[in-house]
Amino acid sequence: MNMAVAATEGLFDGADVIHSYTRAQALDDGILVDVTEMAREAGFRFPVAMSINAWSDCVEWCEEDSKRQVYQDQSGRLWDVLWMASCAARQSATRNRSMAEFSLYRVPRGGRGMRPRLTRLKLAIGPGDGGEPVITILLPGED
């Protein structure tokens, strides 16, 4: 048994929960963006969501962005993220890990740049609100 776990075992038994924030609430609040439908096409078998920050950095794109920078669309940008995430998920599964970092090129939004830049994301596999497996794609500094 892990010593840290053993030291805290029973410490919070019977304690009142002060606050909890569920994945469903994060999806409702827009903190997470549900991308499960396209993720299934990329080979994911579990629900997939992206943090709003990862979405804004790597997926979000509008007509004005295409006029100002270079033509792209959100579905293509999302596919790129999900495909690279699926490759990372397959590699992490062979290593029995619940977290994987991956890189992809994307045109940064909001400027005048037209050249793709390398960015890093991470994929976390963990329990959902009911204990079911879920996947979340985040920026490296997020949890």
CSV table of C-alpha atoms in Angstrom, one decimal:
chain,number,residue,atom,x,y,z
A,1,MET,CA,0.0,0.0,0.0
A,2,ASN,CA,1.2,3.5,-0.8
A,3,MET,CA,2.4,5.2,2.4
A,4,ALA,CA,0.7,8.5,1.6
A,5,VAL,CA,-2.6,6.7,1.1
A,6,ALA,CA,-2.1,4.7,4.3
A,7,ALA,CA,-1.4,7.9,6.3
A,8,THR,CA,-4.6,9.5,5.2
A,9,GLU,CA,-6.8,6.5,5.3
A,10,GLY,CA,-9.8,7.3,7.4
A,11,LEU,CA,-8.8,10.9,7.8
A,12,PHE,CA,-11.9,12.2,6.1
A,13,ASP,CA,-14.4,9.5,6.9
A,14,GLY,CA,-17.7,11.1,7.7
A,15,ALA,CA,-16.5,14.6,6.7
A,16,ASP,CA,-18.9,16.9,5.0
A,17,VAL,CA,-18.3,17.7,1.3
A,18,ILE,CA,-17.8,21.4,1.1
A,19,HIS,CA,-17.9,21.7,-2.6
A,20,SER,CA,-17.9,19.4,-5.7
A,21,TYR,CA,-17.8,20.3,-9.3
A,22,THR,CA,-18.8,17.5,-11.7
A,23,ARG,CA,-17.8,16.9,-15.3
A,24,ALA,CA,-21.4,17.4,-16.3
A,25,GLN,CA,-21.4,20.8,-14.7
A,26,ALA,CA,-18.1,21.7,-16.4
A,27,LEU,CA,-19.7,20.7,-19.8
A,28,ASP,CA,-22.9,22.7,-19.0
A,29,ASP,CA,-20.8,25.7,-17.9
A,30,GLY,CA,-18.7,25.6,-21.1
A,31,ILE,CA,-15.5,24.9,-19.2
A,32,LEU,CA,-15.3,21.6,-21.1
A,33,VAL,CA,-16.4,21.2,-24.8
A,34,ASP,CA,-17.9,17.8,-25.7
A,35,VAL,CA,-16.2,16.4,-28.8
A,36,THR,CA,-17.3,12.8,-28.4
A,37,GLU,CA,-19.1,12.5,-31.7
A,38,MET,CA,-16.1,13.3,-33.9
A,39,ALA,CA,-13.8,11.5,-31.4
A,40,ARG,CA,-15.7,8.2,-32.1
A,41,GLU,CA,-14.8,8.7,-35.8
A,42,ALA,CA,-11.1,9.0,-34.7
A,43,GLY,CA,-11.4,5.7,-32.8
A,44,PHE,CA,-12.2,6.7,-29.3
A,45,ARG,CA,-14.6,4.4,-27.4
A,46,PHE,CA,-15.2,6.6,-24.4
A,47,PRO,CA,-16.6,10.2,-24.1
A,48,VAL,CA,-14.1,12.9,-25.0
A,49,ALA,CA,-14.1,16.5,-24.0
A,50,MET,CA,-11.6,19.4,-24.4
A,51,SER,CA,-10.9,22.2,-22.0
A,52,ILE,CA,-12.2,25.5,-23.3
A,53,ASN,CA,-8.6,26.7,-23.3
A,54,ALA,CA,-7.3,23.8,-25.5
A,55,TRP,CA,-10.4,24.3,-27.7
A,56,SER,CA,-9.7,28.1,-28.1
A,57,ASP,CA,-6.0,27.5,-28.8
A,58,CYS,CA,-6.2,24.6,-31.2
A,59,VAL,CA,-9.7,24.3,-32.7
A,60,GLU,CA,-11.7,27.5,-32.6
A,61,TRP,CA,-11.8,29.2,-36.0
A,62,CYS,CA,-14.3,31.5,-37.7
A,63,GLU,CA,-14.8,33.0,-41.1
A,64,GLU,CA,-13.1,36.2,-40.0
A,65,ASP,CA,-10.0,34.2,-39.1
A,66,SER,CA,-10.0,32.6,-42.6
A,67,LYS,CA,-10.2,36.0,-44.2
A,68,ARG,CA,-7.5,37.5,-42.0
A,69,GLN,CA,-5.1,34.6,-41.9
A,70,VAL,CA,-5.6,31.4,-43.9
A,71,TYR,CA,-8.6,29.3,-44.8
A,72,GLN,CA,-9.3,26.6,-42.2
A,73,ASP,CA,-12.4,25.3,-40.5
A,74,GLN,CA,-13.1,24.1,-37.0
A,75,SER,CA,-14.0,20.6,-38.0
A,76,GLY,CA,-10.6,20.1,-39.8
A,77,ARG,CA,-8.8,21.6,-36.8
A,78,LEU,CA,-10.7,19.4,-34.4
A,79,TRP,CA,-10.0,16.3,-36.5
A,80,ASP,CA,-6.2,17.1,-36.3
A,81,VAL,CA,-6.4,17.3,-32.5
A,82,LEU,CA,-8.4,14.1,-32.2
A,83,TRP,CA,-6.3,12.1,-34.6
A,84,MET,CA,-3.1,13.1,-32.7
A,85,ALA,CA,-4.8,12.4,-29.4
A,86,SER,CA,-5.9,9.0,-30.6
A,87,CYS,CA,-2.3,8.2,-31.6
A,88,ALA,CA,-1.1,9.3,-28.1
A,89,ALA,CA,-3.9,7.3,-26.4
A,90,ARG,CA,-2.9,4.1,-28.2
A,91,GLN,CA,0.7,4.6,-27.2
A,92,SER,CA,-0.2,5.4,-23.5
A,93,ALA,CA,-2.5,2.3,-23.4
A,94,THR,CA,0.5,0.0,-24.3
A,95,ARG,CA,2.4,1.6,-21.5
A,96,ASN,CA,-0.5,1.4,-19.1
A,97,ARG,CA,-0.6,5.2,-18.4
A,98,SER,CA,-3.6,7.4,-17.7
A,99,MET,CA,-1.9,10.6,-19.1
A,100,ALA,CA,-0.2,11.3,-22.4
A,101,GLU,CA,1.3,14.4,-23.9
A,102,PHE,CA,1.3,14.9,-27.6
A,103,SER,CA,2.2,17.6,-30.1
A,104,LEU,CA,0.5,19.0,-33.2
A,105,TYR,CA,0.9,21.8,-35.6
A,106,ARG,CA,-1.8,24.4,-35.8
A,107,VAL,CA,-2.1,28.0,-37.1
A,108,PRO,CA,-2.4,30.2,-34.0
A,109,ARG,CA,-5.7,32.2,-34.0
A,110,GLY,CA,-6.1,35.9,-33.6
A,111,GLY,CA,-3.1,37.3,-35.5
A,112,ARG,CA,-2.0,37.5,-39.0
A,113,GLY,CA,0.1,34.4,-39.1
A,114,MET,CA,-0.4,31.8,-41.7
A,115,ARG,CA,2.3,29.3,-40.7
A,116,PRO,CA,1.5,26.4,-38.4
A,117,ARG,CA,3.2,26.4,-35.1
A,118,LEU,CA,4.0,23.4,-32.9
A,119,THR,CA,1.9,23.2,-29.7
A,120,ARG,CA,1.6,20.6,-26.9
A,121,LEU,CA,-1.5,19.1,-25.4
A,122,LYS,CA,-2.2,16.4,-22.9
A,123,LEU,CA,-4.7,13.7,-22.8
A,124,ALA,CA,-6.0,12.5,-19.4
A,125,ILE,CA,-8.0,9.3,-19.0
A,126,GLY,CA,-9.9,9.1,-15.8
A,127,PRO,CA,-13.2,8.4,-14.1
A,128,GLY,CA,-16.3,10.4,-15.1
A,129,ASP,CA,-19.0,11.4,-12.7
A,130,GLY,CA,-20.3,7.9,-12.4
A,131,GLY,CA,-16.9,6.2,-12.3
A,132,GLU,CA,-17.0,5.4,-16.1
A,133,PRO,CA,-13.9,6.0,-18.2
A,134,VAL,CA,-13.7,9.5,-19.8
A,135,ILE,CA,-11.0,11.3,-21.7
A,136,THR,CA,-10.1,15.0,-21.4
A,137,ILE,CA,-7.8,16.9,-23.7
A,138,LEU,CA,-6.0,19.8,-22.0
A,139,LEU,CA,-3.2,22.3,-22.3
A,140,PRO,CA,-0.1,21.1,-20.4
A,141,GLY,CA,-0.6,23.4,-17.4
A,142,GLU,CA,-4.2,22.4,-16.9
A,143,ASP,CA,-5.7,19.7,-14.7
